[in-house]
PDB file of C-alpha atoms in Angstrom:
ATOM      1  CA  MET J 800       7.659 -19.973  15.596  1.00  0.00           C
ATOM      2  CA  PRO J 801       9.127 -16.620  14.548  1.00  0.00           C
ATOM      3  CA  THR J 802       8.528 -13.706  16.851  1.00  0.00           C
ATOM      4  CA  GLY J 803       8.207 -10.019  16.186  1.00  0.00           C
ATOM      5  CA  VAL J 804      11.149  -7.680  15.954  1.00  0.00           C
ATOM      6  CA  LYS J 805      11.039  -4.637  18.205  1.00  0.00           C
ATOM      7  CA  ILE J 806      12.294  -1.608  16.283  1.00  0.00           C
ATOM      8  CA  ALA J 807      14.018   1.381  17.856  1.00  0.00           C
ATOM      9  CA  ALA J 808      13.048   4.136  15.446  1.00  0.00           C
ATOM     10  CA  THR J 809      14.973   7.364  15.901  1.00  0.00           C
ATOM     11  CA  PRO J 810      13.179  10.475  17.213  1.00  0.00           C
ATOM     12  CA  GLU J 811      13.840  12.111  13.833  1.00  0.00           C
ATOM     13  CA  GLN J 812      12.171   9.237  11.990  1.00  0.00           C
ATOM     14  CA  LEU J 813       9.131   9.339  14.258  1.00  0.00           C
ATOM     15  CA  ALA J 814       8.855  13.119  14.080  1.00  0.00           C
ATOM     16  CA  GLY J 815       9.078  12.965  10.299  1.00  0.00           C
ATOM     17  CA  VAL J 816       6.025  10.793   9.760  1.00  0.00           C
ATOM     18  CA  LYS J 817       3.260  12.810   8.144  1.00  0.00           C
ATOM     19  CA  TYR J 818      -0.263  12.129   9.335  1.00  0.00           C
ATOM     20  CA  ASP J 819      -3.407  13.195   7.526  1.00  0.00           C
ATOM     21  CA  ALA J 820      -6.029  15.597   8.860  1.00  0.00           C
ATOM     22  CA  SER J 821      -7.420  12.764  11.004  1.00  0.00           C
ATOM     23  CA  GLY J 822      -3.993  12.012  12.468  1.00  0.00           C
ATOM     24  CA  LEU J 823      -3.651   8.793  10.502  1.00  0.00           C
ATOM     25  CA  VAL J 824      -1.129   7.291   8.114  1.00  0.00           C
ATOM     26  CA  PRO J 825      -1.740   4.270   5.857  1.00  0.00           C
ATOM     27  CA  ALA J 826       0.335   1.193   6.656  1.00  0.00           C
ATOM     28  CA  ILE J 827       0.916  -1.654   4.227  1.00  0.00           C
ATOM     29  CA  ALA J 828       1.514  -5.145   5.604  1.00  0.00           C
ATOM     30  CA  GLN J 829       3.588  -7.255   3.222  1.00  0.00           C
ATOM     31  CA  ASP J 830       4.334 -10.923   3.766  1.00  0.00           C
ATOM     32  CA  VAL J 831       8.078 -11.083   4.477  1.00  0.00           C
ATOM     33  CA  ARG J 832       8.375 -14.500   2.844  1.00  0.00           C
ATOM     34  CA  THR J 833       6.120 -14.406  -0.222  1.00  0.00           C
ATOM     35  CA  LYS J 834       6.203 -10.597  -0.598  1.00  0.00           C
ATOM     36  CA  ASP J 835       2.444 -10.641  -1.203  1.00  0.00           C
ATOM     37  CA  VAL J 836       0.712  -7.454  -0.122  1.00  0.00           C
ATOM     38  CA  LEU J 837      -1.590  -8.677   2.647  1.00  0.00           C
ATOM     39  CA  MET J 838      -3.567  -5.603   3.668  1.00  0.00           C
ATOM     40  CA  VAL J 839      -3.563  -1.847   4.128  1.00  0.00           C
ATOM     41  CA  ALA J 840      -4.897  -0.252   7.287  1.00  0.00           C
ATOM     42  CA  TRP J 841      -4.251   2.897   9.295  1.00  0.00           C
ATOM     43  CA  MET J 842      -2.048   3.865  12.215  1.00  0.00           C
ATOM     44  CA  ASN J 843      -1.946   6.944  14.383  1.00  0.00           C
ATOM     45  CA  ALA J 844       1.180   8.043  16.247  1.00  0.00           C
ATOM     46  CA  GLU J 845       0.239   5.940  19.258  1.00  0.00           C
ATOM     47  CA  THR J 846      -0.364   2.687  17.397  1.00  0.00           C
ATOM     48  CA  LEU J 847       2.760   3.206  15.266  1.00  0.00           C
ATOM     49  CA  GLN J 848       4.749   3.453  18.497  1.00  0.00           C
ATOM     50  CA  MET J 849       2.998   0.344  19.855  1.00  0.00           C
ATOM     51  CA  THR J 850       3.794  -1.514  16.633  1.00  0.00           C
ATOM     52  CA  LEU J 851       7.473  -0.624  16.894  1.00  0.00           C
ATOM     53  CA  ASP J 852       7.651  -1.336  20.641  1.00  0.00           C
ATOM     54  CA  GLU J 853       5.769  -4.632  20.554  1.00  0.00           C
ATOM     55  CA  GLY J 854       7.041  -5.956  17.224  1.00  0.00           C
ATOM     56  CA  ARG J 855       3.482  -6.655  16.281  1.00  0.00           C
ATOM     57  CA  MET J 856       1.097  -4.805  13.978  1.00  0.00           C
ATOM     58  CA  VAL J 857      -1.231  -2.489  15.871  1.00  0.00           C
ATOM     59  CA  TYR J 858      -3.617  -0.407  13.753  1.00  0.00           C
ATOM     60  CA  TRP J 859      -6.194   2.261  14.418  1.00  0.00           C
ATOM     61  CA  SER J 860      -9.657   1.064  13.463  1.00  0.00           C
ATOM     62  CA  ARG J 861     -11.446   3.898  11.678  1.00  0.00           C
ATOM     63  CA  SER J 862     -14.793   2.093  11.812  1.00  0.00           C
ATOM     64  CA  ARG J 863     -14.613   1.300  15.518  1.00  0.00           C
ATOM     65  CA  GLN J 864     -12.483   4.356  16.438  1.00  0.00           C
ATOM     66  CA  GLU J 865     -10.264   2.272  18.672  1.00  0.00           C
ATOM     67  CA  ILE J 866      -6.880   0.623  18.893  1.00  0.00           C
ATOM     68  CA  TRP J 867      -6.851  -2.543  16.804  1.00  0.00           C
ATOM     69  CA  ARG J 868      -4.207  -5.001  17.890  1.00  0.00           C
ATOM     70  CA  LYS J 869      -4.465  -7.195  14.835  1.00  0.00           C
ATOM     71  CA  GLY J 870      -5.288 -10.756  15.725  1.00  0.00           C
ATOM     72  CA  ASP J 871      -6.383 -10.282  19.322  1.00  0.00           C
ATOM     73  CA  THR J 872      -9.790 -11.683  18.487  1.00  0.00           C
ATOM     74  CA  SER J 873      -9.013 -13.691  15.332  1.00  0.00           C
ATOM     75  CA  GLY J 874      -5.593 -15.059  16.308  1.00  0.00           C
ATOM     76  CA  ASP J 875      -4.310 -13.917  12.933  1.00  0.00           C
ATOM     77  CA  HIS J 876      -1.725 -11.523  14.306  1.00  0.00           C
ATOM     78  CA  GLN J 877       1.223 -10.138  12.399  1.00  0.00           C
ATOM     79  CA  ASP J 878       4.782 -10.140  13.715  1.00  0.00           C
ATOM     80  CA  VAL J 879       6.875  -7.248  12.501  1.00  0.00           C
ATOM     81  CA  ARG J 880      10.176  -8.000  10.796  1.00  0.00           C
ATOM     82  CA  GLU J 881      11.080  -4.685   9.139  1.00  0.00           C
ATOM     83  CA  GLY J 882       9.468  -1.265   8.892  1.00  0.00           C
ATOM     84  CA  TYR J 883       9.879   1.303   6.125  1.00  0.00           C
ATOM     85  CA  TYR J 884       8.513   4.751   5.285  1.00  0.00           C
ATOM     86  CA  ASP J 885       8.231   6.291   1.863  1.00  0.00           C
ATOM     87  CA  CYS J 886       9.930   9.339   0.362  1.00  0.00           C
ATOM     88  CA  ASP J 887       7.150  11.645   1.579  1.00  0.00           C
ATOM     89  CA  ALA J 888       6.941   9.802   4.928  1.00  0.00           C
ATOM     90  CA  ASP J 889       3.181   9.614   4.506  1.00  0.00           C
ATOM     91  CA  VAL J 890       2.886   5.876   3.846  1.00  0.00           C
ATOM     92  CA  LEU J 891       4.381   3.076   5.962  1.00  0.00           C
ATOM     93  CA  LEU J 892       5.387  -0.409   4.832  1.00  0.00           C
ATOM     94  CA  PHE J 893       5.908  -3.286   7.238  1.00  0.00           C
ATOM     95  CA  LYS J 894       7.242  -6.704   6.332  1.00  0.00           C
ATOM     96  CA  VAL J 895       5.459  -9.146   8.576  1.00  0.00           C
ATOM     97  CA  HIS J 896       5.102 -12.768   9.479  1.00  0.00           C
ATOM     98  CA  GLN J 897       1.398 -13.494   9.174  1.00  0.00           C
ATOM     99  CA  HIS J 898       0.016 -15.914  11.750  1.00  0.00           C
ATOM    100  CA  GLY J 899      -3.167 -17.947  11.437  1.00  0.00           C
ATOM    101  CA  LYS J 900      -5.125 -18.326   8.244  1.00  0.00           C
ATOM    102  CA  GLY J 901      -4.405 -14.927   6.798  1.00  0.00           C
ATOM    103  CA  ALA J 902      -4.775 -11.176   6.996  1.00  0.00           C
ATOM    104  CA  CYS J 903      -8.314 -10.775   5.690  1.00  0.00           C
ATOM    105  CA  HIS J 904     -11.483 -10.944   7.741  1.00  0.00           C
ATOM    106  CA  THR J 905     -13.071 -12.857   4.840  1.00  0.00           C
ATOM    107  CA  GLY J 906     -10.759 -15.795   5.493  1.00  0.00           C
ATOM    108  CA  GLU J 907      -8.576 -15.065   2.469  1.00  0.00           C
ATOM    109  CA  ARG J 908      -4.849 -14.855   3.049  1.00  0.00           C
ATOM    110  CA  THR J 909      -4.613 -11.392   1.481  1.00  0.00           C
ATOM    111  CA  CYS J 910      -7.265  -8.681   1.320  1.00  0.00           C
ATOM    112  CA  PHE J 911      -6.377  -8.197  -2.358  1.00  0.00           C
ATOM    113  CA  TYR J 912      -7.949 -11.424  -3.538  1.00  0.00           C
ATOM    114  CA  ARG J 913     -10.156  -9.878  -6.215  1.00  0.00           C
ATOM    115  CA  ARG J 914      -8.826  -8.894  -9.598  1.00  0.00           C
ATOM    116  CA  PHE J 915     -10.169  -6.320 -12.035  1.00  0.00           C
ATOM    117  CA  GLY J 916     -11.458  -7.926 -15.203  1.00  0.00           C
ATOM    118  CA  SER J 917     -13.863 -10.685 -15.932  1.00  0.00           C
TER     119      SER J 917
ATOM    120  CA  MET Y 262      10.014  -4.503 -24.082  1.00  0.00           C
ATOM    121  CA  PRO Y 263       6.863  -5.540 -22.242  1.00  0.00           C
ATOM    122  CA  THR Y 264       3.821  -3.406 -22.759  1.00  0.00           C
ATOM    123  CA  GLY Y 265       0.914  -2.607 -20.549  1.00  0.00           C
ATOM    124  CA  VAL Y 266      -2.147  -4.766 -20.258  1.00  0.00           C
ATOM    125  CA  LYS Y 267      -5.457  -3.055 -20.864  1.00  0.00           C
ATOM    126  CA  ILE Y 268      -8.004  -4.316 -18.343  1.00  0.00           C
ATOM    127  CA  ALA Y 269     -11.751  -4.525 -18.955  1.00  0.00           C
ATOM    128  CA  ALA Y 270     -13.093  -4.085 -15.434  1.00  0.00           C
ATOM    129  CA  THR Y 271     -16.757  -4.902 -15.049  1.00  0.00           C
ATOM    130  CA  PRO Y 272     -19.252  -2.100 -14.320  1.00  0.00           C
ATOM    131  CA  GLU Y 273     -19.906  -3.743 -10.939  1.00  0.00           C
ATOM    132  CA  GLN Y 274     -16.204  -3.666 -10.061  1.00  0.00           C
ATOM    133  CA  LEU Y 275     -15.885  -0.014 -11.033  1.00  0.00           C
ATOM    134  CA  ALA Y 276     -19.056   0.974  -9.205  1.00  0.00           C
ATOM    135  CA  GLY Y 277     -17.855  -0.839  -6.103  1.00  0.00           C
ATOM    136  CA  VAL Y 278     -14.653   1.148  -5.637  1.00  0.00           C
ATOM    137  CA  LYS Y 279     -14.930   3.323  -2.552  1.00  0.00           C
ATOM    138  CA  TYR Y 280     -13.418   6.783  -2.796  1.00  0.00           C
ATOM    139  CA  ASP Y 281     -12.673   9.025   0.170  1.00  0.00           C
ATOM    140  CA  ALA Y 282     -14.234  12.420   0.835  1.00  0.00           C
ATOM    141  CA  SER Y 283     -11.898  13.934  -1.775  1.00  0.00           C
ATOM    142  CA  GLY Y 284     -12.937  11.366  -4.384  1.00  0.00           C
ATOM    143  CA  LEU Y 285      -9.614   9.545  -4.168  1.00  0.00           C
ATOM    144  CA  VAL Y 286      -8.479   5.985  -3.523  1.00  0.00           C
ATOM    145  CA  PRO Y 287      -4.909   4.922  -2.674  1.00  0.00           C
ATOM    146  CA  ALA Y 288      -3.194   2.768  -5.300  1.00  0.00           C
ATOM    147  CA  ILE Y 289      -0.160   0.608  -4.586  1.00  0.00           C
ATOM    148  CA  ALA Y 290       2.276  -0.090  -7.418  1.00  0.00           C
ATOM    149  CA  GLN Y 291       4.107  -3.382  -6.904  1.00  0.00           C
ATOM    150  CA  ASP Y 292       6.913  -4.608  -9.136  1.00  0.00           C
ATOM    151  CA  VAL Y 293       5.464  -7.637 -10.950  1.00  0.00           C
ATOM    152  CA  ARG Y 294       8.876  -9.303 -11.095  1.00  0.00           C
ATOM    153  CA  THR Y 295      10.538  -8.608  -7.722  1.00  0.00           C
ATOM    154  CA  LYS Y 296       7.253  -8.018  -5.836  1.00  0.00           C
ATOM    155  CA  ASP Y 297       8.845  -4.981  -4.185  1.00  0.00           C
ATOM    156  CA  VAL Y 298       6.338  -2.303  -3.263  1.00  0.00           C
ATOM    157  CA  LEU Y 299       7.395   0.615  -5.432  1.00  0.00           C
ATOM    158  CA  MET Y 300       5.100   3.448  -4.405  1.00  0.00           C
ATOM    159  CA  VAL Y 301       1.663   4.474  -3.230  1.00  0.00           C
ATOM    160  CA  ALA Y 302      -0.208   7.329  -4.845  1.00  0.00           C
ATOM    161  CA  TRP Y 303      -3.817   8.293  -5.428  1.00  0.00           C
ATOM    162  CA  MET Y 304      -6.366   7.781  -8.185  1.00  0.00           C
ATOM    163  CA  ASN Y 305      -9.780   9.268  -8.767  1.00  0.00           C
ATOM    164  CA  ALA Y 306     -12.451   7.548 -10.845  1.00  0.00           C
ATOM    165  CA  GLU Y 307     -11.174   9.205 -14.021  1.00  0.00           C
ATOM    166  CA  THR Y 308      -7.515   8.224 -13.618  1.00  0.00           C
ATOM    167  CA  LEU Y 309      -8.471   4.688 -12.537  1.00  0.00           C
ATOM    168  CA  GLN Y 310     -10.395   4.368 -15.798  1.00  0.00           C
ATOM    169  CA  MET Y 311      -7.436   5.800 -17.726  1.00  0.00           C
ATOM    170  CA  THR Y 312      -5.103   3.336 -16.003  1.00  0.00           C
ATOM    171  CA  LEU Y 313      -7.313   0.400 -16.969  1.00  0.00           C
ATOM    172  CA  ASP Y 314      -7.889   1.674 -20.516  1.00  0.00           C
ATOM    173  CA  GLU Y 315      -4.268   2.571 -21.258  1.00  0.00           C
ATOM    174  CA  GLY Y 316      -2.562  -0.247 -19.362  1.00  0.00           C
ATOM    175  CA  ARG Y 317      -0.367   2.341 -17.774  1.00  0.00           C
ATOM    176  CA  MET Y 318      -0.421   3.863 -14.288  1.00  0.00           C
ATOM    177  CA  VAL Y 319      -2.198   7.222 -14.221  1.00  0.00           C
ATOM    178  CA  TYR Y 320      -2.505   8.876 -10.830  1.00  0.00           C
ATOM    179  CA  TRP Y 321      -4.130  12.016  -9.489  1.00  0.00           C
ATOM    180  CA  SER Y 322      -1.533  14.413  -8.122  1.00  0.00           C
ATOM    181  CA  ARG Y 323      -2.829  15.843  -4.860  1.00  0.00           C
ATOM    182  CA  SER Y 324      -0.083  18.454  -4.715  1.00  0.00           C
ATOM    183  CA  ARG Y 325      -0.571  19.691  -8.267  1.00  0.00           C
ATOM    184  CA  GLN Y 326      -4.295  18.854  -8.420  1.00  0.00           C
ATOM    185  CA  GLU Y 327      -3.945  17.384 -11.878  1.00  0.00           C
ATOM    186  CA  ILE Y 328      -3.805  14.140 -13.788  1.00  0.00           C
ATOM    187  CA  TRP Y 329      -0.393  12.546 -13.324  1.00  0.00           C
ATOM    188  CA  ARG Y 330       0.462  10.154 -16.110  1.00  0.00           C
ATOM    189  CA  LYS Y 331       3.429   8.611 -14.328  1.00  0.00           C
ATOM    190  CA  GLY Y 332       6.614   8.928 -16.350  1.00  0.00           C
ATOM    191  CA  ASP Y 333       5.480  11.528 -18.889  1.00  0.00           C
ATOM    192  CA  THR Y 334       8.225  13.873 -17.724  1.00  0.00           C
ATOM    193  CA  SER Y 335      10.662  11.415 -16.106  1.00  0.00           C
ATOM    194  CA  GLY Y 336      10.329   8.525 -18.555  1.00  0.00           C
ATOM    195  CA  ASP Y 337       9.884   6.218 -15.591  1.00  0.00           C
ATOM    196  CA  HIS Y 338       6.427   5.049 -16.537  1.00  0.00           C
ATOM    197  CA  GLN Y 339       4.721   1.945 -15.245  1.00  0.00           C
ATOM    198  CA  ASP Y 340       3.026  -0.635 -17.438  1.00  0.00           C
ATOM    199  CA  VAL Y 341       0.079  -2.360 -15.827  1.00  0.00           C
ATOM    200  CA  ARG Y 342       0.063  -6.153 -15.696  1.00  0.00           C
ATOM    201  CA  GLU Y 343      -2.676  -6.916 -13.158  1.00  0.00           C
ATOM    202  CA  GLY Y 344      -5.027  -4.857 -11.017  1.00  0.00           C
ATOM    203  CA  TYR Y 345      -6.610  -5.844  -7.693  1.00  0.00           C
ATOM    204  CA  TYR Y 346      -8.879  -4.237  -5.106  1.00  0.00           C
ATOM    205  CA  ASP Y 347      -9.096  -5.112  -1.446  1.00  0.00           C
ATOM    206  CA  CYS Y 348     -11.936  -6.563   0.600  1.00  0.00           C
ATOM    207  CA  ASP Y 349     -13.315  -3.100   1.377  1.00  0.00           C
ATOM    208  CA  ALA Y 350     -12.649  -1.909  -2.204  1.00  0.00           C
ATOM    209  CA  ASP Y 351     -10.987   1.186  -0.771  1.00  0.00           C
ATOM    210  CA  VAL Y 352      -7.392   0.355  -1.695  1.00  0.00           C
ATOM    211  CA  LEU Y 353      -6.109  -0.675  -5.132  1.00  0.00           C
ATOM    212  CA  LEU Y 354      -3.068  -2.804  -5.951  1.00  0.00           C
ATOM    213  CA  PHE Y 355      -1.451  -2.879  -9.365  1.00  0.00           C
ATOM    214  CA  LYS Y 356       1.337  -5.169 -10.431  1.00  0.00           C
ATOM    215  CA  VAL Y 357       3.458  -3.189 -12.850  1.00  0.00           C
ATOM    216  CA  HIS Y 358       6.503  -3.275 -15.037  1.00  0.00           C
ATOM    217  CA  GLN Y 359       8.584  -0.293 -13.941  1.00  0.00           C
ATOM    218  CA  HIS Y 360      10.431   1.491 -16.740  1.00  0.00           C
ATOM    219  CA  GLY Y 361      13.473   3.706 -16.342  1.00  0.00           C
ATOM    220  CA  LYS Y 362      15.501   4.004 -13.198  1.00  0.00           C
ATOM    221  CA  GLY Y 363      12.673   3.513 -10.754  1.00  0.00           C
ATOM    222  CA  ALA Y 364       9.447   4.728  -9.233  1.00  0.00           C
ATOM    223  CA  CYS Y 365      10.779   7.377  -6.867  1.00  0.00           C
ATOM    224  CA  HIS Y 366      11.451  10.996  -7.726  1.00  0.00           C
ATOM    225  CA  THR Y 367      14.606  10.760  -5.571  1.00  0.00           C
ATOM    226  CA  GLY Y 368      16.158   8.357  -8.065  1.00  0.00           C
ATOM    227  CA  GLU Y 369      15.625   5.318  -5.847  1.00  0.00           C
ATOM    228  CA  ARG Y 370      13.903   2.318  -7.390  1.00  0.00           C
ATOM    229  CA  THR Y 371      11.260   2.207  -4.658  1.00  0.00           C
ATOM    230  CA  CYS Y 372       9.880   5.070  -2.574  1.00  0.00           C
ATOM    231  CA  PHE Y 373      10.249   2.838   0.511  1.00  0.00           C
ATOM    232  CA  TYR Y 374      14.034   3.039   0.628  1.00  0.00           C
ATOM    233  CA  ARG Y 375      14.280   4.192   4.251  1.00  0.00           C
ATOM    234  CA  ARG Y 376      13.951   1.789   7.144  1.00  0.00           C
ATOM    235  CA  PHE Y 377      12.906   2.512  10.724  1.00  0.00           C
ATOM    236  CA  GLY Y 378      15.775   1.982  13.131  1.00  0.00           C
ATOM    237  CA  SER Y 379      19.298   3.212  13.324  1.00  0.00           C
TER     238      SER Y 379
END
């Protein structure tokens, strides 16, 4: 069973992350093995730090306005393997090992299970 | 040279897309071949429709507040192959063929070229 990788981000990297007016930054979770995009959710500075420290994806739930340690209720948690930030430092990308049945609350493996077109 | 795929989204799919308070939705561009996440930018309803109609990624530039037909100045345009929307219909994912040297204005192939950690 793979475990999460704790990441020691530098103070410069952490200070460089750009949050929106609500103090949030979008974070993409990508399956480290299949490279499928699993989901996109939001982090604030606190849950980004928790994610890096714990090696496990911790989001900020906008609907519940609370820390969302992915999988605590569902079991479908996500171990961190690598973390990236984009050229503007306003989007994060984590390669993860997805536990359980998948990332999506619908039971699908990825949240992007619906395709435009008929 | 592959060309973009024009996508006939259904009226229900288009009506279901959830835009934020600024009328924008984040759109992920993923390399259809390598599955690398290339970039994340924003679309409004108009540029989403243009993207689907033209088979080519058209974003809304938040900094310039104008339609951003990716690659018109750089040549690094992105042909659409498939388009997806997530379970909440508030994030879009397009699999694209990336032309030119890459997606990033820095000259990197992907905008996510920097990794947390030292």
